[in-house]
Coordinates of C-alpha atoms in Angstrom, one line a residue:
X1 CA 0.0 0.0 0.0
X2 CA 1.2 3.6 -0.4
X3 CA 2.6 5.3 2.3
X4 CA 2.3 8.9 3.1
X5 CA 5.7 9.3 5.4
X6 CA 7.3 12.9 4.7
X7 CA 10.4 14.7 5.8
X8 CA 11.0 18.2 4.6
X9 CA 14.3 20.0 3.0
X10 CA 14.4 22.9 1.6
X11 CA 15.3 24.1 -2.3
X12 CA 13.7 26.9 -3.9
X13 CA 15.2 29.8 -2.8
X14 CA 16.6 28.7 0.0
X15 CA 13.1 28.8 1.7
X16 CA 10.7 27.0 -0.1
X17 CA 10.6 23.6 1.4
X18 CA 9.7 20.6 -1.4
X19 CA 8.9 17.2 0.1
X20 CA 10.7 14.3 -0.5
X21 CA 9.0 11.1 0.6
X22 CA 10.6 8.3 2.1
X23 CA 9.1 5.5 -0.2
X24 CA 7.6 5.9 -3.4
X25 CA 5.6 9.3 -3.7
X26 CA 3.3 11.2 -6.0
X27 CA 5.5 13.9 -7.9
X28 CA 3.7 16.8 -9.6
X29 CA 4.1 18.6 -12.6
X30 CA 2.2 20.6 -15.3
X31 CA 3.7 19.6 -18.6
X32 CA 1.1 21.6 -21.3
X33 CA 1.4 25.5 -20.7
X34 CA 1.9 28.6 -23.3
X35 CA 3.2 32.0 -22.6
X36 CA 4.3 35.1 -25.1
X37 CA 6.9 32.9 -27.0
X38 CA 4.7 31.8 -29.9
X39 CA 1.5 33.2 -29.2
X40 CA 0.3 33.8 -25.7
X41 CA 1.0 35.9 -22.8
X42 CA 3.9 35.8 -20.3
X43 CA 7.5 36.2 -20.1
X44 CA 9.5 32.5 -19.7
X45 CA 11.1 33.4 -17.0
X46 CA 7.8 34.0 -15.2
X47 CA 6.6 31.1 -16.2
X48 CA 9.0 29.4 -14.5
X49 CA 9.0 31.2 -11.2
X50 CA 5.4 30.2 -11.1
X51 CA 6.3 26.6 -11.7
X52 CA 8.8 26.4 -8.9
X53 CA 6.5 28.9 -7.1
X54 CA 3.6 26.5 -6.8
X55 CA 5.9 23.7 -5.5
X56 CA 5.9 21.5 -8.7
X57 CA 8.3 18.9 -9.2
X58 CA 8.6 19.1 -12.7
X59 CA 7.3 21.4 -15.7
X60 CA 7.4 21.6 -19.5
X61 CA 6.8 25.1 -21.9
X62 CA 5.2 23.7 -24.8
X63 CA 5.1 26.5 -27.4
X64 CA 3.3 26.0 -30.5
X65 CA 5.5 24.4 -33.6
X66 CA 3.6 23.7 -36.9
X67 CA -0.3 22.9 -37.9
X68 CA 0.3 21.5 -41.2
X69 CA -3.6 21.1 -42.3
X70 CA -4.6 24.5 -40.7
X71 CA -7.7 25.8 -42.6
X72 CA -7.4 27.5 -45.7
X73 CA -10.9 29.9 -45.1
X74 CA -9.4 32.3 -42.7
X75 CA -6.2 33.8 -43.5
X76 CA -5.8 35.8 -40.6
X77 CA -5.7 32.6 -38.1
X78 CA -3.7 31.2 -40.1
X79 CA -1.0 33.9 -40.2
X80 CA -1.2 34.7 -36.2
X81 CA 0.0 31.1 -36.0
X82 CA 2.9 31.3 -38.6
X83 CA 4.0 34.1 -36.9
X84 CA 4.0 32.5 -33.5
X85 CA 5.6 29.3 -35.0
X86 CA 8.7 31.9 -36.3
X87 CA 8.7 33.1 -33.1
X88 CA 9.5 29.9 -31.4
X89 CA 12.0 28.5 -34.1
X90 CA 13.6 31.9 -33.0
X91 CA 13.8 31.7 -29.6
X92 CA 14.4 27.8 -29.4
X93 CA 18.0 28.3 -28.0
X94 CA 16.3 30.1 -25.4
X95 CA 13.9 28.0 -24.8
X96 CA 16.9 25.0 -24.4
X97 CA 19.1 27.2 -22.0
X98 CA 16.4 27.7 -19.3
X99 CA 15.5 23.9 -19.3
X100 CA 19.2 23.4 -18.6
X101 CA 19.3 26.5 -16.1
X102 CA 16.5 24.6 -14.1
X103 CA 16.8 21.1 -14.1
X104 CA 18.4 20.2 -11.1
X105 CA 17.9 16.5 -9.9
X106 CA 15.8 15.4 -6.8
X107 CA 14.7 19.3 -6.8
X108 CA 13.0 20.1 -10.3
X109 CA 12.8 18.8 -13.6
X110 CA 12.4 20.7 -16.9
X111 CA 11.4 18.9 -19.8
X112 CA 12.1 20.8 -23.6
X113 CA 8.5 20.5 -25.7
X114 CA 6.3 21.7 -28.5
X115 CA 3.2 21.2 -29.7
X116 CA 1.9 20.1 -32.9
X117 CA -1.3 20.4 -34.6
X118 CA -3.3 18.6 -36.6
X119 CA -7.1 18.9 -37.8
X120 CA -7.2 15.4 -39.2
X121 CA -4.7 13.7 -36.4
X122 CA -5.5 15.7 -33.2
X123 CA -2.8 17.5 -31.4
X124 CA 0.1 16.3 -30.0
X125 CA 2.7 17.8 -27.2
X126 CA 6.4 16.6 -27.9
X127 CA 8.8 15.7 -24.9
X128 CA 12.1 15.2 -25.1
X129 CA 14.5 13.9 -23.2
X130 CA 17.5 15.9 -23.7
X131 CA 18.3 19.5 -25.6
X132 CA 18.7 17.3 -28.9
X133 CA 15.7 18.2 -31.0
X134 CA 14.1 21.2 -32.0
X135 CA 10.7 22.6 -33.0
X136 CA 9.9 20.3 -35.7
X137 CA 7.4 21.3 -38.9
X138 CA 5.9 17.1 -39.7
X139 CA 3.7 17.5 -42.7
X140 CA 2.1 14.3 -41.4
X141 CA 1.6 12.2 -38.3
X142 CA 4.3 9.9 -40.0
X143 CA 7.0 12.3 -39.9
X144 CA 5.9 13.2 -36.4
X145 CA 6.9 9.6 -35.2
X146 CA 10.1 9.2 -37.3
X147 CA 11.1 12.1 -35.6
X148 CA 9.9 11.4 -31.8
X149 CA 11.5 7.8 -32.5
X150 CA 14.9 9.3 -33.6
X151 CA 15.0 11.6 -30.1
X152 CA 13.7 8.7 -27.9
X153 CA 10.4 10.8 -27.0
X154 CA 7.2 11.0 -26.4
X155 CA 4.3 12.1 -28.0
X156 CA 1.2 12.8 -25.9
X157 CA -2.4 13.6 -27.4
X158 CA -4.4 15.7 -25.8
X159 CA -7.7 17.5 -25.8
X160 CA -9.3 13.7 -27.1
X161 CA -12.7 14.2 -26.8
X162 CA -13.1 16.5 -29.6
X163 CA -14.6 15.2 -32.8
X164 CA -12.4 13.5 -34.9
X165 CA -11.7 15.9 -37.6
X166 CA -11.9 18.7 -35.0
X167 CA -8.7 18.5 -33.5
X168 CA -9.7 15.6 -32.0
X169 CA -7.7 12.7 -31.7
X170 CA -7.7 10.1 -34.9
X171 CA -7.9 6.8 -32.5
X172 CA -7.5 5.1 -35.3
X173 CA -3.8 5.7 -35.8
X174 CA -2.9 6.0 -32.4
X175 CA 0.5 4.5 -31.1
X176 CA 0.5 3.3 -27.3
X177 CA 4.2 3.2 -27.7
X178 CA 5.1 6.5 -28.7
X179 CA 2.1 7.5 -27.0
X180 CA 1.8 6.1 -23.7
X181 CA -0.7 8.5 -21.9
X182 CA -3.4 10.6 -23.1
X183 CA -3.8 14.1 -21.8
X184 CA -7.5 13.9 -20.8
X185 CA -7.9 16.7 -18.8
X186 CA -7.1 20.1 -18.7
X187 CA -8.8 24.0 -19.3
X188 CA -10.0 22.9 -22.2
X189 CA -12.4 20.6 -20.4
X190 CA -12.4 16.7 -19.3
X191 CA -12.0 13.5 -22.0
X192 CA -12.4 10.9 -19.3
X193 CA -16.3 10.1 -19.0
X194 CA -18.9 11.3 -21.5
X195 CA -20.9 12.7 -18.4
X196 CA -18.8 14.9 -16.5
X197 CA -18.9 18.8 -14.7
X198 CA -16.4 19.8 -16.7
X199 CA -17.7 20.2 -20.2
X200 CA -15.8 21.1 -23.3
X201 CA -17.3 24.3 -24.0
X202 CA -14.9 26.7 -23.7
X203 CA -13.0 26.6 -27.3
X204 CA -14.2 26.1 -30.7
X205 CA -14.3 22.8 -31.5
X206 CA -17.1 21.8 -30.1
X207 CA -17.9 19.7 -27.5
X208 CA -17.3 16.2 -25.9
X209 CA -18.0 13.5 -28.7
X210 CA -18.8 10.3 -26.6
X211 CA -17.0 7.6 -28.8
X212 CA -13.6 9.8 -28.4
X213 CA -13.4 9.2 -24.2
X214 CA -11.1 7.2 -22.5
X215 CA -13.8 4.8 -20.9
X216 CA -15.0 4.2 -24.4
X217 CA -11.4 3.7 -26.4
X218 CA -10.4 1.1 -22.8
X219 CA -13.6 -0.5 -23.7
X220 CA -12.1 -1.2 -27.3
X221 CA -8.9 -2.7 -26.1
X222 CA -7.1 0.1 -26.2
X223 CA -4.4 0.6 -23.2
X224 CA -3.2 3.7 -22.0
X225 CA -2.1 6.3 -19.1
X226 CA -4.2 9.8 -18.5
X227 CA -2.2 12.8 -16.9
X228 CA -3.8 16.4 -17.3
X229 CA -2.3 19.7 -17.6
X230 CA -3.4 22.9 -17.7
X231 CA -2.7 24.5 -21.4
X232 CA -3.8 28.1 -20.5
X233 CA -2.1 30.6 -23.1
X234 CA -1.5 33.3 -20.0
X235 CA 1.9 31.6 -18.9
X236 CA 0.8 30.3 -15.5
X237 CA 1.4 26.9 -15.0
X238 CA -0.5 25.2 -12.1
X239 CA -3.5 28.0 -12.6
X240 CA -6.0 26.0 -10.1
X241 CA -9.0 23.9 -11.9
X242 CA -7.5 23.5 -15.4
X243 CA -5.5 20.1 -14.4
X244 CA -2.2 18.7 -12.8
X245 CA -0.4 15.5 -13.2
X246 CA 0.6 12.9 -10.4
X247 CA 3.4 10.9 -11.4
X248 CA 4.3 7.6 -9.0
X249 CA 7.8 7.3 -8.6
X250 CA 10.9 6.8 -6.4
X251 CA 13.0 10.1 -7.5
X252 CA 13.0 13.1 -9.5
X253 CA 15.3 13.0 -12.3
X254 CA 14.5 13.1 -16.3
X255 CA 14.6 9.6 -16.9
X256 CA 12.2 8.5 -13.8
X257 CA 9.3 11.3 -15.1
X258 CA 10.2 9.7 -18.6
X259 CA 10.1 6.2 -17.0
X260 CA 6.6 6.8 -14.9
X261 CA 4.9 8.2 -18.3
X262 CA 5.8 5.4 -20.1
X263 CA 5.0 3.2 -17.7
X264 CA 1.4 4.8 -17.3
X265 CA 2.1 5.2 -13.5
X266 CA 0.2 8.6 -13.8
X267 CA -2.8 10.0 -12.2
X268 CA -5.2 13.1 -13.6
X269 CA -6.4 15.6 -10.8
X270 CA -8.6 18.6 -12.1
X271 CA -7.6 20.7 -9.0
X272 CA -6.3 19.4 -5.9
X273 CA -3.5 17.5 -5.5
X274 CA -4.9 14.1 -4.3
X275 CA -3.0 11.2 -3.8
X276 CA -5.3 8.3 -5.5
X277 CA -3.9 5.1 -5.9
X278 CA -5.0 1.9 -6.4
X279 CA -3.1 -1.6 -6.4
X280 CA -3.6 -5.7 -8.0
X281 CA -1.4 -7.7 -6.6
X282 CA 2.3 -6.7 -7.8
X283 CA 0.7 -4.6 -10.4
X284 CA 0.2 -0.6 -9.8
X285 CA -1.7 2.3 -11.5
X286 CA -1.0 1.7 -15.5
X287 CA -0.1 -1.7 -15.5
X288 CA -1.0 -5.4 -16.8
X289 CA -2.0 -7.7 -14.1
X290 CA -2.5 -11.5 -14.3
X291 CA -6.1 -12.4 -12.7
X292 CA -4.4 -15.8 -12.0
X293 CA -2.5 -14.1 -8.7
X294 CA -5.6 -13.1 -7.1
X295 CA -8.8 -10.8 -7.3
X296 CA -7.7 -8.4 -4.2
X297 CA -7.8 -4.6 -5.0
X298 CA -5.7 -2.4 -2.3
X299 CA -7.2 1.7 -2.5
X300 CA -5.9 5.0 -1.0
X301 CA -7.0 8.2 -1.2
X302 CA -5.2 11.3 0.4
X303 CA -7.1 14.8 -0.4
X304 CA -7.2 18.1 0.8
X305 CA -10.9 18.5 1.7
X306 CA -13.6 16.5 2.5
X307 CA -13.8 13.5 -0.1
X308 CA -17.6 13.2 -1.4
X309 CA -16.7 9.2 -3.0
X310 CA -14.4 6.8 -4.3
X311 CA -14.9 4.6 -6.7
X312 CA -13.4 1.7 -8.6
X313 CA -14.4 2.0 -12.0
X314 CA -14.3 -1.6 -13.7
X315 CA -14.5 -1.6 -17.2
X316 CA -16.2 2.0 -17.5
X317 CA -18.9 0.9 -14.9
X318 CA -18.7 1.9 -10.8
X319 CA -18.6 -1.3 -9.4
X320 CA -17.3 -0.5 -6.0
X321 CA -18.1 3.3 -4.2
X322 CA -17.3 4.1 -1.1
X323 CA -18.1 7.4 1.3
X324 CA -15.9 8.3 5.0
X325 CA -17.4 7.4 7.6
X326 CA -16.9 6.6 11.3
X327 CA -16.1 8.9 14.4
X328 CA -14.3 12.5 13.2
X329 CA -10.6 12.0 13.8
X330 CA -9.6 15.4 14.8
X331 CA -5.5 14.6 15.0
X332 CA -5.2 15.8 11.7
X333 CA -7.0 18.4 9.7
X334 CA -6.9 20.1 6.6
X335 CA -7.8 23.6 5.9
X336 CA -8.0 26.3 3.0
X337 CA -7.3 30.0 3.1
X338 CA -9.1 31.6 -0.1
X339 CA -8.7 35.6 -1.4
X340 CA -10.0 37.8 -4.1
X341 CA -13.3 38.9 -4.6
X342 CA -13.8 42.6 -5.3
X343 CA -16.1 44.4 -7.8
X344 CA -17.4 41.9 -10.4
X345 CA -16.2 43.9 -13.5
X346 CA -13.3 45.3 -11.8
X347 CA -10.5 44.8 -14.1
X348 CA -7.6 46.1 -11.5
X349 CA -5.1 42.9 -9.4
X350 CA -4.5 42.5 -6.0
X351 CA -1.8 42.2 -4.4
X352 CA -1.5 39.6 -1.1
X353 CA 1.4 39.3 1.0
X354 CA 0.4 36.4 3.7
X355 CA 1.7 34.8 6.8
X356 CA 0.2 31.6 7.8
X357 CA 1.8 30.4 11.3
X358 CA 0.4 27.7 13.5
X359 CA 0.9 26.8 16.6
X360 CA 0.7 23.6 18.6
X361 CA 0.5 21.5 15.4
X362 CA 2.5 21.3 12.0
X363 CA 2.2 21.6 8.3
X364 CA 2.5 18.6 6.4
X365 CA 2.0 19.2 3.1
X366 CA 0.2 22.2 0.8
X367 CA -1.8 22.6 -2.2
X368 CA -1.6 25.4 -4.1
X369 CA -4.7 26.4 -5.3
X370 CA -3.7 30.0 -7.1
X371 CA -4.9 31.3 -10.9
X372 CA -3.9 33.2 -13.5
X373 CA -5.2 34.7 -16.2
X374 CA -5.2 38.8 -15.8
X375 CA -2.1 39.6 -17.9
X376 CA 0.8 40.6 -16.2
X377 CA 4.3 39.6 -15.2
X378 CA 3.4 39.5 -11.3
X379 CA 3.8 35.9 -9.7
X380 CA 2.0 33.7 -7.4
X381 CA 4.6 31.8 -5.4
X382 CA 5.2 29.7 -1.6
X383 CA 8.0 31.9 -0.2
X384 CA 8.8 29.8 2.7
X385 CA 6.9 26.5 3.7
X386 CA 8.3 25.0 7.3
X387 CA 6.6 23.1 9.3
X388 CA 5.0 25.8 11.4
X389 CA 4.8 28.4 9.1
X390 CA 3.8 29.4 5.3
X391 CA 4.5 32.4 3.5
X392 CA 2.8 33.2 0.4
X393 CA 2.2 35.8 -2.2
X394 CA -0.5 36.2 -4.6
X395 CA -2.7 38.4 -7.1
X396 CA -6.0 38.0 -7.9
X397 CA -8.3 39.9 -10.2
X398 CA -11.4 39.3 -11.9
X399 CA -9.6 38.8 -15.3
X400 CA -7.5 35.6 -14.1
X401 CA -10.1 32.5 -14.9
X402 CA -11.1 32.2 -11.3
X403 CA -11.1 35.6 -9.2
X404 CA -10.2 33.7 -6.2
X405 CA -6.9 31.7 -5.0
X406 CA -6.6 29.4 -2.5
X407 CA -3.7 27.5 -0.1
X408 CA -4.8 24.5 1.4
X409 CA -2.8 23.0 4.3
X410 CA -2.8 19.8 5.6
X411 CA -1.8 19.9 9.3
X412 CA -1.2 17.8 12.3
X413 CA -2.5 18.6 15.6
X414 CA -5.6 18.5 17.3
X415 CA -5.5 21.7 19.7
X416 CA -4.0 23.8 16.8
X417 CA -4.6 27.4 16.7
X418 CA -3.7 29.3 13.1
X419 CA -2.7 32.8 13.2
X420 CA -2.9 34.3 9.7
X421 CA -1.4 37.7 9.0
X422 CA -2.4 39.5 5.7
X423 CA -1.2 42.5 3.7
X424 CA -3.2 43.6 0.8
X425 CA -2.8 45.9 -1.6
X426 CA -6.0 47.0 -3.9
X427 CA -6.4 50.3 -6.1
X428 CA -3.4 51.8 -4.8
X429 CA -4.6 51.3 -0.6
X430 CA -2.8 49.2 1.6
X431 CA -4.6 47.1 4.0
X432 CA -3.3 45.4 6.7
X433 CA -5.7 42.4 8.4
X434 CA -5.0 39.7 10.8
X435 CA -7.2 36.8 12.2
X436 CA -6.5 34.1 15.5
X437 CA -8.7 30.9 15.0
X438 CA -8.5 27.3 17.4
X439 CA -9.6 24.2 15.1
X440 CA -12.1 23.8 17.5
X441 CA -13.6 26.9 16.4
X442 CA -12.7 26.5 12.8
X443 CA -14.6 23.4 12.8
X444 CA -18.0 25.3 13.5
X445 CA -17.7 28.6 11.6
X446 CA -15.6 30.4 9.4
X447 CA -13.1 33.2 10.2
X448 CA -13.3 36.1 7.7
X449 CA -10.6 39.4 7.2
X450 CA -12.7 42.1 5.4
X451 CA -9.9 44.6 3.3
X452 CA -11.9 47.9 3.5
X453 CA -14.6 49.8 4.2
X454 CA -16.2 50.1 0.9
X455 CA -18.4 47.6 -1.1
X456 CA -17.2 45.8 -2.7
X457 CA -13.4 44.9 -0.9
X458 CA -11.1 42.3 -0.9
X459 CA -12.2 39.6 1.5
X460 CA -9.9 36.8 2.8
X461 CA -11.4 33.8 4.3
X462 CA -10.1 30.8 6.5
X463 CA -12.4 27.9 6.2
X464 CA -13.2 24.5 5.1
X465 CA -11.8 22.7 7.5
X466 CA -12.3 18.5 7.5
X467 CA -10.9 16.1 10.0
X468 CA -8.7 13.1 8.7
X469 CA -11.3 10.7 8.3
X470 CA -12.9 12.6 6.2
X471 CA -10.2 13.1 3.4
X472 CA -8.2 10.4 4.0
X473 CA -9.4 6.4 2.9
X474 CA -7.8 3.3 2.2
X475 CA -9.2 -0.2 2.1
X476 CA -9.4 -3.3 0.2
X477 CA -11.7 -4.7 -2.4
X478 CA -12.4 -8.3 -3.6
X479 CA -13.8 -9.0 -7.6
X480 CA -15.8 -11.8 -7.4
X481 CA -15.8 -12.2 -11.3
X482 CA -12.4 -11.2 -13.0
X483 CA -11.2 -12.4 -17.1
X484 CA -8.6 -11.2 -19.3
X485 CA -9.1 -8.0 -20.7
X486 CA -10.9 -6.1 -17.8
X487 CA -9.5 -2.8 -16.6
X488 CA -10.0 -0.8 -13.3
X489 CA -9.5 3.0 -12.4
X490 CA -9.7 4.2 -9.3
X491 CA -12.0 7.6 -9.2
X492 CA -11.7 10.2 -6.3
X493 CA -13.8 13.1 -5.9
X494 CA -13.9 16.0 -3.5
X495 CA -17.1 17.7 -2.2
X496 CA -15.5 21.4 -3.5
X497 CA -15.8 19.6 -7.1
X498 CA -11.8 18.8 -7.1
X499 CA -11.3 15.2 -8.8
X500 CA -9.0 12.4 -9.7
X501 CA -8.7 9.6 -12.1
X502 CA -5.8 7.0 -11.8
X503 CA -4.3 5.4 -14.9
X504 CA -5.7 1.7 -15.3
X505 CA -5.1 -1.5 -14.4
X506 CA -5.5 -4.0 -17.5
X507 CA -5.9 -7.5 -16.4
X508 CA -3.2 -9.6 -19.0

């Protein structure tokens, strides 16, 4: 079973404490995201600081590099991509150096990437290994492979659900070997199920085409890994709600994120960073299992609020749910501070400065829950994470794609009392606001700082606390009836909305 032991060191900065677990662990990354090289917003070295700043393990820039069956029927589309594919070739060098500025083992892994379109074929990001490569103009999906094959990479769909034709991914000539995970998640919507909260509405493509989900192509025999990423255009990697992927490994270098994508030991998460994993036997998330060794499924689920079901999904069906339940088990808790607000068709940021401390109790781990969006070169980052206190900065504004950020904290300690300490800075006023709440209390009401004396201000608010029980789950399950062929997924999702999909299980 997975075990959730932590120690803490620091390495951004100096101050901002990564964890490194003990036994095998859930590394996070964001390996889909655009900024102003090529066509979006965003400097690259703020994209970075962001990356770093919102404690992921590992990150990729994928800037645009060639649609070679672009539509002929708007010329002016078509040229604001050429332009931004110039602009790439351009910078490429650029692009190389700061993967090699920033890859430092066991701390933070860069990975060098572009994306590629294709109307008939579906999009593909490109990930390679090393700074061999470049930016790379495939007239077809044939060249595309010749090349990923000559640079030992990988080439990862995403955005599947659209209709084929649409961008959407040609299943049809899909290659689980060059191609070992599917991005099915990210702003653009969710590929997973055909039923889902998180509709693919936002672009122009159309919606979610049923026969193009990944519980539909696993129900054709198909086998492969889901990861999600965020693939905003505003340079803000991590921007909470558009997707993160969980990778399941022993250390953080190149070759293991390679290693756990090709393997399939991935997970999806639309928001929070849960810890879902499921286990048959010998075999793990994205494996083949032989049914012959036993019918036992091992589960665990570690969230950051209170978890509203899990689920073992067995050939695209819920065969096994399960809610928390039992006696509240206050020793540890978990808890959110969210900011922003303001005027609804205020167009100005916000600046927040926060200090998080807490007493009789520790942090354990965080999730970053900030977004982007409002364009600008300012930075959401964790200045300093120790076990008894968090600093933070942030900006919110009613132009990033949520107008409030969050910071959950996962904490040990049940007589804890949180002092938070804000500074706020909104049309040009500084505000200064502090708060003093017990769990005890937390656990009945919410504790509010109000940032001015006009409506509508700033608002910060310290809430959602759950006990352990309530996010954390783990348990067995036994299949009565198991063949060849079937595959399992383990499904987590969150009362705030937050969800998580494991890769499957095939059994051989």
């Amino acid at each position: 079973m997975l075990l959730f032991q932590t120690h803490y060191s620091n390495s951004y900065k100096k101050t901002c404490t990564r964890r490194e677990f003990i036994v095998k662990k859930f590394y996070w990354g964001d390996i889909h995201n655009h900024n102003e090289i090529g066509y979006g917003a965003g400097s690259l070295a703020r994209s970075y600081a962001i990356a770093m700043g919102c404690l992921l393990d590992f990150y990729a820039f994928t800037p645009h590099g060639h649609w070679p069956d672009a539509p002929d029927s708007n010329s002016t589309i078509r040229q604001y991509h050429e332009e931004g594919y110039r602009k790439v070739q351009k910078t490429w060098p650029e692009i190389v150096k700061a993967t090699e500025l920033y890859n430092v083992n066991n701390k933070f892994i860069a990975i060098p990437a572009f994306e590629w379109h294709s109307s008939k074929f579906g999009d593909y990001c490109v990930y390679l290994p090393g700074k061999e490569g470049a930016t790379f103009p495939a007239h077809d999906l044939d060249s595309l492979r010749k090349f990923t094959r000559k640079h030992n990479a990988l080439m990862i769909p995403h955005h599947i659900g659209y209709r084929p034709g649409a961008r959407g991914l040609d299943w049809n000539n899909f290659n689980p070997v060059l191609s070992p995970v599917v991005e099915a998640f990210s702003e653009h919507g969710c590929s997973i199920e055909s039923q889902t909260p998180y509709p693919m509405t936002r672009h122009s493509m159309g919606g979610l085409e049923r026969s193009q989900t990944v519980f539909r192509q696993l129900n054709q025999g198909r086998f492969f890994g889901v990861i999600a990423s965020s693939d905003n255009h505003h340079g803000h990697p991590a921007s909470y709600g558009e997707g993160l992927t969980g990778i399941y490994t022993d250390s953080l270098t190149m070759e293991s994120v390679f290693e756990a994508l090709k393997h399939r030991h991935t997970i999806a998460v639309s928001g929070d960073r849960i810890e879902a994993f499921l286990r048959f036997d010998n075999a793990v998330i994205g494996d083949y299992a032989d049914s012959a060794n036993g019918a036992v499924f091992e589960y665990s689920a570690l969230g950051f609020a209170e978890i509203e079901f899990l689920q073992i999904i067995k050939n695209g069906l819920p065969f096994f749910t399960e809610i928390p339940s039992g006696k509240p088990d206050e020793s540890e808790f978990v808890f959110r501070i969210e900011l922003g607000w303001g005027a609804m068709m205020e167009k100005n940021i916000t600046d927040w400065k926060i200090e998080v401390n807490l007493q009789n109790g520790k942090f354990l781990r965080l999730s970053p829950g900030f977004c982007g969006g409002a364009s600008c070169e300012k930075i959401n980052r964790i200045v300093e994470f120790s076990p008894e206190q968090v600093l933070f900065e942030a900006f919110t504004s009613r132009k990033n794609t949520n107008s409030i950020s969050s910071l959950t904290f996962h904490c040990h300690g049940d007589a804890a009392e949180i002092i938070v300490g804000s500074d706020c800075v909104h049309n040009g006023r500084h505000f200064r606001g502090t708060a003093r709440v017990k769990t005890k209390d937390l656990n009945r009401r919410d504790s509010w700082i109000q940032h001015g004396d006009e409506f509508p201000s700033p608002v910060l608010k310290i809430g959602n606390y759950a006990p352990l029980n309530t996010f954390k789950m783990r348990g067995k399950w036994h299949d009565q009836e198991i063949k060849s062929g079937d595959w399992y997924m383990l499904k987590v999702q969150q009362k705030n909305g937050s969800s998580a999909w494991t890769s499957p299980i095939r059994i051989a």
